[in-house]
PDB file of C-alpha atoms in Angstrom:
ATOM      1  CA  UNK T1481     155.440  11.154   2.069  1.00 89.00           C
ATOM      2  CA  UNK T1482     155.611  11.721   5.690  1.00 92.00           C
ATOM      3  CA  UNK T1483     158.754   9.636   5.790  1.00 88.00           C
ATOM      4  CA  UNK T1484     160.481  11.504   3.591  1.00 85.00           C
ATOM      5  CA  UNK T1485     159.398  15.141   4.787  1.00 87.00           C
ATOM      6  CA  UNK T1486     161.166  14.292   7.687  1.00 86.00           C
ATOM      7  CA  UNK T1487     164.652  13.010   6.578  1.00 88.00           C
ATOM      8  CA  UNK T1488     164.628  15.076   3.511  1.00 92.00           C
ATOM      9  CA  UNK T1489     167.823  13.657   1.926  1.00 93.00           C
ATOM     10  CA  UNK T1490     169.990  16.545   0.775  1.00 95.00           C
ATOM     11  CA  UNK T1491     169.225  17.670   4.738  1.00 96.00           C
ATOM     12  CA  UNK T1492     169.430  14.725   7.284  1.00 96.00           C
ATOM     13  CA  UNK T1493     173.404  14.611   8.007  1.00 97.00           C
ATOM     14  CA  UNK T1494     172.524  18.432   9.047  1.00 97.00           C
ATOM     15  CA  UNK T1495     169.541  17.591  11.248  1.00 96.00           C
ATOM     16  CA  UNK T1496     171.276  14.596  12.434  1.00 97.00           C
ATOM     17  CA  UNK T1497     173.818  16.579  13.330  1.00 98.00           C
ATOM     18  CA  UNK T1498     172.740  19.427  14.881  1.00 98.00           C
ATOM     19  CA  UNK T1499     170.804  16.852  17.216  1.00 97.00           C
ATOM     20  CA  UNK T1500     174.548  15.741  17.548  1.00 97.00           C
ATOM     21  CA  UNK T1501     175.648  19.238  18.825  1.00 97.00           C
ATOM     22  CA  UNK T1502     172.333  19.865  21.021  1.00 97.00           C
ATOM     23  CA  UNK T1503     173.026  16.331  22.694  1.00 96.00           C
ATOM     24  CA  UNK T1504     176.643  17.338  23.998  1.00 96.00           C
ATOM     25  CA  UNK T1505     175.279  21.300  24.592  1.00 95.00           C
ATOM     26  CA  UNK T1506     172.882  19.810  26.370  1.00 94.00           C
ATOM     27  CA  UNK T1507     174.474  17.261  28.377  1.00 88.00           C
ATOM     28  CA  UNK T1508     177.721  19.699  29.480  1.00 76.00           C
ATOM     29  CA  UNK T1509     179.262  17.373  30.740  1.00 76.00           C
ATOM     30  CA  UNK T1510     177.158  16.335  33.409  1.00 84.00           C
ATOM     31  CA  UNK T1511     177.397  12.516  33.169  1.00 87.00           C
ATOM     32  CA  UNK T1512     179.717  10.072  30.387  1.00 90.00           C
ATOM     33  CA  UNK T1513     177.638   9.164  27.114  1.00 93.00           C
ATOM     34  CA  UNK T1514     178.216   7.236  24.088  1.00 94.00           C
ATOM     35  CA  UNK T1515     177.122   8.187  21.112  1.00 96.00           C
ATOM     36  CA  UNK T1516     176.621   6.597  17.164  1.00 96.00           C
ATOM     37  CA  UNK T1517     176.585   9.531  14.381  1.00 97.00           C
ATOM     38  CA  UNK T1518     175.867   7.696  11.006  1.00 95.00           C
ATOM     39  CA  UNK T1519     176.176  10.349   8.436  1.00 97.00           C
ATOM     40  CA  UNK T1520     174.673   8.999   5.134  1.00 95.00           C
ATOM     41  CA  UNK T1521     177.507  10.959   3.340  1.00 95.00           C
ATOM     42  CA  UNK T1522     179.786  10.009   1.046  1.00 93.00           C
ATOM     43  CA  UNK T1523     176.864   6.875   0.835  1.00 93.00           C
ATOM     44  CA  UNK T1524     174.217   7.657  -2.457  1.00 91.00           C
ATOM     45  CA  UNK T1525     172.005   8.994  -2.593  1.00 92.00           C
ATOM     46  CA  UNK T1526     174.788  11.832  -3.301  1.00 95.00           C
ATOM     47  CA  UNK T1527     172.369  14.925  -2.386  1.00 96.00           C
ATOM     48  CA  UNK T1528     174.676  17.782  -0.245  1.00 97.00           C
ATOM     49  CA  UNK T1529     172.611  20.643   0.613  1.00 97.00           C
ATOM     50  CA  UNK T1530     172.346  23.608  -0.911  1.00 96.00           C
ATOM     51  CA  UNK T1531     174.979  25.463   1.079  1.00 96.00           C
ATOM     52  CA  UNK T1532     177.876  22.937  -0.450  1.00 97.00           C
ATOM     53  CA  UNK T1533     176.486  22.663  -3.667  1.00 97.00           C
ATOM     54  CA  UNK T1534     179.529  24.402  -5.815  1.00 96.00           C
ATOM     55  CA  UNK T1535     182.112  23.901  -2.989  1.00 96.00           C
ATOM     56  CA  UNK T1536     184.579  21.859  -4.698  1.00 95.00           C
ATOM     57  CA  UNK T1537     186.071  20.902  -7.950  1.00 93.00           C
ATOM     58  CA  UNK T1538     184.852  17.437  -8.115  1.00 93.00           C
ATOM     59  CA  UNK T1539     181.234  17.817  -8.657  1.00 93.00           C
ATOM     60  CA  UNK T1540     177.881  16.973  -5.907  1.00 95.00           C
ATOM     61  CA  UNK T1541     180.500  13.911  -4.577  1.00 95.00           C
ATOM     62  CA  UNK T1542     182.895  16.489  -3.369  1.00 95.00           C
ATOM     63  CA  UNK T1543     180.699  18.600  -2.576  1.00 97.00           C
ATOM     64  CA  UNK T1544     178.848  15.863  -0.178  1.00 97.00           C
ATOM     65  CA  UNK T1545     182.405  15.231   1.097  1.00 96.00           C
ATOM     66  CA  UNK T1546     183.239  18.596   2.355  1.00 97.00           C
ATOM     67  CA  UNK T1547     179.407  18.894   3.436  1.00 98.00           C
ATOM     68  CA  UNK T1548     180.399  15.569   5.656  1.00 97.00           C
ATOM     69  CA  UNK T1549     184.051  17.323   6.711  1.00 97.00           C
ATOM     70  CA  UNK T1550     181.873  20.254   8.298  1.00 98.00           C
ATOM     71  CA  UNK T1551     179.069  17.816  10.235  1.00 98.00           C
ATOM     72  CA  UNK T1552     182.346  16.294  11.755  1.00 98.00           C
ATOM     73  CA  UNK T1553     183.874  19.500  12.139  1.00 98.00           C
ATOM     74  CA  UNK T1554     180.642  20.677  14.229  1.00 98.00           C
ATOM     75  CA  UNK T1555     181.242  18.093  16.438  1.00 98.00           C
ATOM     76  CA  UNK T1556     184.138  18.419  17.680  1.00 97.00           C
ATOM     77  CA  UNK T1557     183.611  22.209  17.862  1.00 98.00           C
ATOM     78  CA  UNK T1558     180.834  21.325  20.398  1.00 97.00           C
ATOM     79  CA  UNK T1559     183.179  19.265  22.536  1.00 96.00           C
ATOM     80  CA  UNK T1560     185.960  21.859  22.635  1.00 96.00           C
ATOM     81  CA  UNK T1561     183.052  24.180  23.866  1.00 95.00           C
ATOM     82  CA  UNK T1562     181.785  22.155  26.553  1.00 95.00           C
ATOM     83  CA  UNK T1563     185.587  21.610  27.490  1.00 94.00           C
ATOM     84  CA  UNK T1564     185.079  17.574  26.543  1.00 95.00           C
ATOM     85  CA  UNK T1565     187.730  17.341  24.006  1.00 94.00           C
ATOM     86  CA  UNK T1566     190.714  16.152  25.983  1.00 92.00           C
ATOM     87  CA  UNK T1567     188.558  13.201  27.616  1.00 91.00           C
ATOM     88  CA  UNK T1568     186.282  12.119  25.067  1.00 95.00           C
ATOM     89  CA  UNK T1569     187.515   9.486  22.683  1.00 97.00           C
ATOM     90  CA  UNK T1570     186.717  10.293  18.999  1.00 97.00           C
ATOM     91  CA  UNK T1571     186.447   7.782  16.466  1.00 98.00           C
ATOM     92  CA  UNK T1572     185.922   8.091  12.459  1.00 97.00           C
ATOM     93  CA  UNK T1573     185.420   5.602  10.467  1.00 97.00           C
ATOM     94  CA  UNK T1574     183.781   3.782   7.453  1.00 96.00           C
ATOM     95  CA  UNK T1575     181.485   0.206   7.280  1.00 94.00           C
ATOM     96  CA  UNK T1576     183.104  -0.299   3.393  1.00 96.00           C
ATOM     97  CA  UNK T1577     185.314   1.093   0.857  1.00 96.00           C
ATOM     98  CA  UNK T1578     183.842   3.363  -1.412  1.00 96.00           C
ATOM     99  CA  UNK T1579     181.743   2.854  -4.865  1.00 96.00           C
ATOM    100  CA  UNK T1580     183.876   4.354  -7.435  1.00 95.00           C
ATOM    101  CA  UNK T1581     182.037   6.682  -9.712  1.00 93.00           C
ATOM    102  CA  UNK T1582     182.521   7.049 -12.950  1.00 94.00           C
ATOM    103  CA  UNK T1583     182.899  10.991 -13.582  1.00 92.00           C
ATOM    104  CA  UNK T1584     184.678  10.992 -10.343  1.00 93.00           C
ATOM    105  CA  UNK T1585     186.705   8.465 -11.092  1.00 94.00           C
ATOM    106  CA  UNK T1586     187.639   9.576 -14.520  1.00 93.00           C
ATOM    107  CA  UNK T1587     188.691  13.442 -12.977  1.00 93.00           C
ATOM    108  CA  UNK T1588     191.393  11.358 -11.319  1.00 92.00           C
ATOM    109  CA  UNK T1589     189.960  10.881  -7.506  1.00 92.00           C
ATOM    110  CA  UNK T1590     190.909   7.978  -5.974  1.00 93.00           C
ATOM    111  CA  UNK T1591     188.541   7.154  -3.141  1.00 92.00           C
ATOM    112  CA  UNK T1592     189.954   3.794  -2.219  1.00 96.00           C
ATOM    113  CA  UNK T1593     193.622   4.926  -3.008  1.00 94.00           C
ATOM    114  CA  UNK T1594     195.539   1.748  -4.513  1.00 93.00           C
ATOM    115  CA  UNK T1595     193.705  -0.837  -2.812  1.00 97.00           C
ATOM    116  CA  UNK T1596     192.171  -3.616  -5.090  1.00 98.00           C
ATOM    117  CA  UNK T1597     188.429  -3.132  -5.914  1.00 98.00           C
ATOM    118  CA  UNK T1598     185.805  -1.175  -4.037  1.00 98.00           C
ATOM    119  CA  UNK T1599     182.042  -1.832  -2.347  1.00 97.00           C
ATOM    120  CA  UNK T1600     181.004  -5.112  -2.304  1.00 98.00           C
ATOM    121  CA  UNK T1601     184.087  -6.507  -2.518  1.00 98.00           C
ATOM    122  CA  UNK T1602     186.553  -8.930  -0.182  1.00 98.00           C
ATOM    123  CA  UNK T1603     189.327  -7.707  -2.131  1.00 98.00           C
ATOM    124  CA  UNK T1604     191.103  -4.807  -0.245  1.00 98.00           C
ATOM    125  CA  UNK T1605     189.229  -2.015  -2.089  1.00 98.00           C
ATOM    126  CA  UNK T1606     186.085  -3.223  -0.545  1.00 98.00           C
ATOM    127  CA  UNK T1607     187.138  -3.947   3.239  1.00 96.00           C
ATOM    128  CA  UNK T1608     190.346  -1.429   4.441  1.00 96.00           C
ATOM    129  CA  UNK T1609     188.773   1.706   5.115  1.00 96.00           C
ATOM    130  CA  UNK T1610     189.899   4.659   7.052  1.00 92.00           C
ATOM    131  CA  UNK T1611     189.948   4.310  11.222  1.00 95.00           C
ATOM    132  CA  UNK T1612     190.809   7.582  12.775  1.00 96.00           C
ATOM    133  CA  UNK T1613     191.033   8.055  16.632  1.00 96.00           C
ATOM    134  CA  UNK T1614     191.863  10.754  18.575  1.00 96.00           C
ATOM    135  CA  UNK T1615     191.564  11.058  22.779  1.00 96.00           C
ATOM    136  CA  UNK T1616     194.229  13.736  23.440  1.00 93.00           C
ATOM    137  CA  UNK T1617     196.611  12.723  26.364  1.00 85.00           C
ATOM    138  CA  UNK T1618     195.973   9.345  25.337  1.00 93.00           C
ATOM    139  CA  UNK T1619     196.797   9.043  22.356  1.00 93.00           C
ATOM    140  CA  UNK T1620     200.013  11.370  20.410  1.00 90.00           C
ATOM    141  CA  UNK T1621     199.093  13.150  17.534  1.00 93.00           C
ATOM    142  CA  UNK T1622     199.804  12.089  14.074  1.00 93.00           C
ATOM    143  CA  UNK T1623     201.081   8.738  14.977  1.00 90.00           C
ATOM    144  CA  UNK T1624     200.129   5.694  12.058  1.00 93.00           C
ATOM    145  CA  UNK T1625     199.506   1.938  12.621  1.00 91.00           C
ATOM    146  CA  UNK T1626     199.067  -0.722  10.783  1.00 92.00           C
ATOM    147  CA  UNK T1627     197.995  -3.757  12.886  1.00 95.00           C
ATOM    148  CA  UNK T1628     195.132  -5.764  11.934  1.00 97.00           C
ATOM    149  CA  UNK T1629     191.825  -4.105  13.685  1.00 97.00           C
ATOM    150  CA  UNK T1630     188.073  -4.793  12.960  1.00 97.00           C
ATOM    151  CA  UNK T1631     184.961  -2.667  13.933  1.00 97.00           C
ATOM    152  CA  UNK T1632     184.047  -5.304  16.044  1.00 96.00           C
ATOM    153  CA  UNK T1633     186.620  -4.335  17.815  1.00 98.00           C
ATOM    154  CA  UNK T1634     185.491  -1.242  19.123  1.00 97.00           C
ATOM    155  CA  UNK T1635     182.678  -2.193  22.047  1.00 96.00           C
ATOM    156  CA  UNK T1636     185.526  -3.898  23.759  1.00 96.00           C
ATOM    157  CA  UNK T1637     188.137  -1.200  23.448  1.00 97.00           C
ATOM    158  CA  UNK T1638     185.697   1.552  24.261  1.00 96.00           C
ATOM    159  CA  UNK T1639     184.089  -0.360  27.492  1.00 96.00           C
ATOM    160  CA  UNK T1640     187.990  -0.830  28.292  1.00 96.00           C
ATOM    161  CA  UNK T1641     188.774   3.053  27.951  1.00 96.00           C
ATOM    162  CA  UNK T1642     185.089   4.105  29.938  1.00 94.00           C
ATOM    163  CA  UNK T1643     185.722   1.218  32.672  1.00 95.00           C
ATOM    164  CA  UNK T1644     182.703  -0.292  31.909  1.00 92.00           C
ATOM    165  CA  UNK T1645     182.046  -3.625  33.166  1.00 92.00           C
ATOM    166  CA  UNK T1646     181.088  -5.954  30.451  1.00 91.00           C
ATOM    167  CA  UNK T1647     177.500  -7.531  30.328  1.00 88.00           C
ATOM    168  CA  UNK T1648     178.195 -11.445  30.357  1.00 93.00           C
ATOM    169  CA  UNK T1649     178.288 -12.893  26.671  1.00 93.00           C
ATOM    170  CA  UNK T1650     178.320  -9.239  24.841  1.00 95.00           C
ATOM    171  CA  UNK T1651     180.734  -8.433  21.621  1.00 94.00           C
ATOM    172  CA  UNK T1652     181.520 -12.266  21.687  1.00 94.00           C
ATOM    173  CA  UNK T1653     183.774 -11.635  18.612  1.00 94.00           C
ATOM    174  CA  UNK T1654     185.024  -8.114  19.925  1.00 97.00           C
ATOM    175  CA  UNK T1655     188.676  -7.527  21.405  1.00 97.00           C
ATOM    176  CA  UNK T1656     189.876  -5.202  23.182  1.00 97.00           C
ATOM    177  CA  UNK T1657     192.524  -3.126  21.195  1.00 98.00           C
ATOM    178  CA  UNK T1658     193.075  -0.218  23.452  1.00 97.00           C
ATOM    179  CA  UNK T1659     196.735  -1.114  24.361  1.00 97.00           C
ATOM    180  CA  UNK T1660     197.818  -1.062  20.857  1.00 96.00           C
ATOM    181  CA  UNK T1661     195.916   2.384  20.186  1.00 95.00           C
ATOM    182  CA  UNK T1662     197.165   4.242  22.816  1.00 95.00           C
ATOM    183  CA  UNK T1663     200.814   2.787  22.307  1.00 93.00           C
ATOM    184  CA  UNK T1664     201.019   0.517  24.877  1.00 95.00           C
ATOM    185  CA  UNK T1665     201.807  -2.329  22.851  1.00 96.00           C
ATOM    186  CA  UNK T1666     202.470  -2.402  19.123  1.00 93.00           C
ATOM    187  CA  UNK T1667     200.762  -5.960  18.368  1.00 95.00           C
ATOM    188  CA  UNK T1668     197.168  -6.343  17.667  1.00 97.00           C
ATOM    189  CA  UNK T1669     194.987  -9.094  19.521  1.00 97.00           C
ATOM    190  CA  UNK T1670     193.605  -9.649  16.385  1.00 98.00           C
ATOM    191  CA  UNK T1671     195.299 -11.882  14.472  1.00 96.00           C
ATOM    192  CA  UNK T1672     192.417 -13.257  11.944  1.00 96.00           C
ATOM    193  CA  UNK T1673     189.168 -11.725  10.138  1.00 97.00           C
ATOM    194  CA  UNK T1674     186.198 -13.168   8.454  1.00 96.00           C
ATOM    195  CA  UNK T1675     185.436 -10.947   5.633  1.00 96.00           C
ATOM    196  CA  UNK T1676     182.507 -10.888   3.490  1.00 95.00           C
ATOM    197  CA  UNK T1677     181.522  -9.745  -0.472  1.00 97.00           C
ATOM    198  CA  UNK T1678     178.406  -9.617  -1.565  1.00 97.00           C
ATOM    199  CA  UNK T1679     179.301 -13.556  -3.412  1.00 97.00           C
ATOM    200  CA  UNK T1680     181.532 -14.515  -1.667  1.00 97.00           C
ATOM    201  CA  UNK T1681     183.774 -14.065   1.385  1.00 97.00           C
ATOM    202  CA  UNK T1682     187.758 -14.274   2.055  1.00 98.00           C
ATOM    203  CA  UNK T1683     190.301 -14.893   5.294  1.00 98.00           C
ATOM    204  CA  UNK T1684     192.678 -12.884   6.903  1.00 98.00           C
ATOM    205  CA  UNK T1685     195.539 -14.578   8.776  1.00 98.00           C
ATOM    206  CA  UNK T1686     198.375 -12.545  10.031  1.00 96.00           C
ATOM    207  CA  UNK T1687     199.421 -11.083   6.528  1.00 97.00           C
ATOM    208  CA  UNK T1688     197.801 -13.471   4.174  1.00 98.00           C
ATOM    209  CA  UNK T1689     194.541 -13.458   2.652  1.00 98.00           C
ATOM    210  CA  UNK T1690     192.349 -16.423   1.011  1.00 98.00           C
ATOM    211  CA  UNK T1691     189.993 -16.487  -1.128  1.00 98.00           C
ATOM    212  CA  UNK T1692     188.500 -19.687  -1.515  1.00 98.00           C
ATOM    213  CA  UNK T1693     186.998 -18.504  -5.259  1.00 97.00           C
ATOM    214  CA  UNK T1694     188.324 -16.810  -8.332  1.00 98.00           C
ATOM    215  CA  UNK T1695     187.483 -13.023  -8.450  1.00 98.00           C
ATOM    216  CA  UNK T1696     186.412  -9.883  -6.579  1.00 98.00           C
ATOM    217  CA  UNK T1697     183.156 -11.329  -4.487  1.00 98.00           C
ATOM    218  CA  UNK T1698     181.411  -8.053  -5.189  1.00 98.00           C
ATOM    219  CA  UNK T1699     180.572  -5.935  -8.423  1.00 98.00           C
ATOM    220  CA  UNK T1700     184.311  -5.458  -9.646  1.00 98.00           C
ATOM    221  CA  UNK T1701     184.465  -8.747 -11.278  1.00 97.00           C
ATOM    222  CA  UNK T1702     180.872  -9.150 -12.086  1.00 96.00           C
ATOM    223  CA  UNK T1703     179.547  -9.127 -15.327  1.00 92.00           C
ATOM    224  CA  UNK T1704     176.290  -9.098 -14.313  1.00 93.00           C
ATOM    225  CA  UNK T1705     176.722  -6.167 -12.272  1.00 93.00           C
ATOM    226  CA  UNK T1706     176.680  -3.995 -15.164  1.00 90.00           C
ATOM    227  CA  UNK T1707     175.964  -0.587 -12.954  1.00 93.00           C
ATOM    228  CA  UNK T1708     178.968  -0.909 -11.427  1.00 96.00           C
ATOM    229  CA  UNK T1709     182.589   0.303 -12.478  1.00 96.00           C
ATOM    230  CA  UNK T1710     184.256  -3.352 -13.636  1.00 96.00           C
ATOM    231  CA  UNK T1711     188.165  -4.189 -13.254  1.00 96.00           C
ATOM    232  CA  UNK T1712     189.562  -2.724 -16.666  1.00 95.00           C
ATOM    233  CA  UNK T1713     187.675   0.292 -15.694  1.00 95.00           C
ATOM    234  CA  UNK T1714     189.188   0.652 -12.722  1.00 95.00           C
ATOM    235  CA  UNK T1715     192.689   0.925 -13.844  1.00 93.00           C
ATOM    236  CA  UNK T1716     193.801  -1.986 -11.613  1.00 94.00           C
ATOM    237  CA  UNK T1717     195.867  -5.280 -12.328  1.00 95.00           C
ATOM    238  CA  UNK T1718     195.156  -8.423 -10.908  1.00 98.00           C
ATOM    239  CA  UNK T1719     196.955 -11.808 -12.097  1.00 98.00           C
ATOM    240  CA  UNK T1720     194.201 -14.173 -12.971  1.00 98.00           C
ATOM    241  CA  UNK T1721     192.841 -10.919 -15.054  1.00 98.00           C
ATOM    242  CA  UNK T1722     193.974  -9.970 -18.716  1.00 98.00           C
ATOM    243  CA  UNK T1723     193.998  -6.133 -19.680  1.00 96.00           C
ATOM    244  CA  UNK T1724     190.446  -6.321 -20.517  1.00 95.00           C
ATOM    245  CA  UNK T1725     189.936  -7.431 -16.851  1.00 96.00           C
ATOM    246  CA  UNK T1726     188.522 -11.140 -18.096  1.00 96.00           C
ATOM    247  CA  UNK T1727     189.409 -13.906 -16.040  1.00 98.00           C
ATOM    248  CA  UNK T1728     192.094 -15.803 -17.557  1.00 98.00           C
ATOM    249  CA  UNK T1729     191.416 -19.516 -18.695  1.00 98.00           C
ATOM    250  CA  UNK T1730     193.953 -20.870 -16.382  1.00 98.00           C
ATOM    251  CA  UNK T1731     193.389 -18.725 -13.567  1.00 98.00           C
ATOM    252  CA  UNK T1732     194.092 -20.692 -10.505  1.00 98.00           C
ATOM    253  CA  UNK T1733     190.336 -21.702  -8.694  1.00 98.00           C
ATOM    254  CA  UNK T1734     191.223 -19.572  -5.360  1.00 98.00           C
ATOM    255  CA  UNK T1735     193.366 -17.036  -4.416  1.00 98.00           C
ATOM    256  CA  UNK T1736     196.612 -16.324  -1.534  1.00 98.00           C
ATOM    257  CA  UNK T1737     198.117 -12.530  -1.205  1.00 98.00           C
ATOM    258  CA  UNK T1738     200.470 -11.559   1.195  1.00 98.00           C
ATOM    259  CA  UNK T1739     199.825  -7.557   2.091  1.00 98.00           C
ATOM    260  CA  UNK T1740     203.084  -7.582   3.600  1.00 96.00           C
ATOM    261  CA  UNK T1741     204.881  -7.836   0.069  1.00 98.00           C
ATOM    262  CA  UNK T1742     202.283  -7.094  -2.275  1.00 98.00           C
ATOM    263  CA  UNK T1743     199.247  -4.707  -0.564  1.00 97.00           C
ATOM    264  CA  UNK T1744     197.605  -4.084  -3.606  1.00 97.00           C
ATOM    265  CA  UNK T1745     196.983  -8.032  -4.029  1.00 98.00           C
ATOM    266  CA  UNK T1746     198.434  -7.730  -7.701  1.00 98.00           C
ATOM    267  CA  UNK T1747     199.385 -11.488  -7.584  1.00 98.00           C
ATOM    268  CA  UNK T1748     197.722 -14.237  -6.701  1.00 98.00           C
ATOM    269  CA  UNK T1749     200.585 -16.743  -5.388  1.00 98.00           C
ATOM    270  CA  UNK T1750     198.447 -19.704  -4.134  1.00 98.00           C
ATOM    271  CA  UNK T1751     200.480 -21.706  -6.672  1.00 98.00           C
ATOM    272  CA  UNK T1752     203.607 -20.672  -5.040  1.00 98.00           C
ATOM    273  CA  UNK T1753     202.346 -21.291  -1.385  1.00 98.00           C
ATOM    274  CA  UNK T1754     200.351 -24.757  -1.631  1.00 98.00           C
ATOM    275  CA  UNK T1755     200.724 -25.470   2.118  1.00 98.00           C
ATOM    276  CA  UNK T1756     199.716 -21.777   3.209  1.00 98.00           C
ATOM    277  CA  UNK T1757     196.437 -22.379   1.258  1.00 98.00           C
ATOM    278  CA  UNK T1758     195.438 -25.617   2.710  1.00 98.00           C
ATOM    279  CA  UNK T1759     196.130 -24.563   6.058  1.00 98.00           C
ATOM    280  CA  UNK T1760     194.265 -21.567   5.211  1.00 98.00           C
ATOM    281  CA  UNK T1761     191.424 -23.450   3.389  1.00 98.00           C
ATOM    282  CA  UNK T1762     190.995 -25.433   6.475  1.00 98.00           C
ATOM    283  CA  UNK T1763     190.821 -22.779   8.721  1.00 98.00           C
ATOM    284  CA  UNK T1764     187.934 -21.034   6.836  1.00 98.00           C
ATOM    285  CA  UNK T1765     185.563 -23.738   6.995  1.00 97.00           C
ATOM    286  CA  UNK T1766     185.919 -23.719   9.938  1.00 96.00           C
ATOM    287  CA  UNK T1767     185.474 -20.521  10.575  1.00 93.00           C
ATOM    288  CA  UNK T1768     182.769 -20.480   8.218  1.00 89.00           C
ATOM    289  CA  UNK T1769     180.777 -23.055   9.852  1.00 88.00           C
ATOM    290  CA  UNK T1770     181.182 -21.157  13.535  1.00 81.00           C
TER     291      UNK T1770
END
């Protein structure tokens, strides 16, 4: 009881966050600081307070939404205040893809836009999620990329940007990406990922992924994850699916995309690229074994 009369849940991304705005108040600028704000929204449970309840047109999940839109936006209200905006690097981003609910998901909002699957999975749905950045004279406004970057990623780029100097053996799988966000370069120094389902896991290499099973790896192509929204649901095609989003009886064992040509991983062309798998095969267990 205690624990929960103190992060009341339709109230801790406001108390979190006004501890957010007190830090920087506090702080004025007096010395550099790094700082972690979790919000729990959009995450369930989907509780926004009682002063965005009614806010949108898409139910408590909107409402959460815009609830988490004005945390952010009380942040970087604070900064402008303290005049930190133009040299404090701002980053917003997301550990998944989202869970697709069903009322939401039936009023037509699209939380993981055309990207295959959602949570849980290593299809796209489940891993690409939104990386926003902003450090103003840094960085231009309203510029796009679309090189390959991990949330590993960040310690490296952000010790890079504060000049820190790098405690030996920390962020071992952490690269240092802040020439290609500022502009500097327009190649990532990432060229491969490790990504991980909740059954199973999948490579990226340049623009291929492999999947070294048939299916999502998470809830989308689960059966026994009845809770969850499942492929025919979802709207989505996949080739080893049929319309009822079954997995066809000669459905190849593992899977190939290329993003570059297909980026909603409608196809599965490991039949078409034999040579690309193996290599790719080898390379994960390896990986996989590291």
């Amino acid at each position: 009881k205690g624990a929960h009369a103190a992060r009341p849940v339709d109230q801790i991304d406001i108390l979190v966050t006004e501890r957010a705005v007190n830090y920087i108040n506090e702080n004025g600028g007096n010395k550099p600081f790094f700082m972690n704000l979790a919000l729990v929204a959009p995450h369930v449970p989907v509780a926004p307070s009682k002063a965005f309840k009614g806010r949108t047109k898409l139910g408590r999940y909107g409402d959460f939404v815009e609830q988490m839109d004005w945390c952010v936006g009380q942040v970087l209200d604070a900064l402008e205040a303290q005049g930190l905006s133009d040299n404090t690097i701002v980053i917003f981003t997301s550990d998944n893809g989202a869970i697709y609910h069903p009322k939401e998901h039936q009023s037509g909002h699209r939380s993981n836009l055309d990207w295959l699957g959602q949570k849980t999975d290593a299809w796209e749905g489940g891993l690409r999620v939104p990386f926003i950045m902003r450090w103003p004279g840094e960085i231009d406004a309203g510029q796009t990329n679309d090189q390959l970057i991990s949330l590993m990623d960040i310690p490296q780029t952000v010790w890079s940007a504060a000049g820190v100097a790098v405690p030996e053996g920390a962020g071992p799988d952490s690269l240092n990406q802040l020439a290609l966000l500022t502009g500097k370069t327009d190649h990532s120094e990432r060229k491969e990922l490790l990504m991980i389902g909740i059954t199973g896991q999948a490579l990226r290499s340049g623009d291929w992924v492999y999947i070294p099973k048939s299916g999502s790896q998470g809830v989308t192509t689960d059966p026994r994850m009845s809770w969850a929204m499942q492929l025919a649901e979802l709207g989505l095609s996949n080739s080893d699916f049929d319309a009822e989003g079954k997995l066809k009886a000669d459905a190849p064992k593992a899977q190939l995309y290329n993003l570059r040509t297909d980026p909603r991983q409608s196809t599965n062309v490991i039949r078409e690229h034999p040579e690309v798998a193996a290599k790719l095969a080898k390379r994960f267990i390896e990986v996989k074994k590291r």
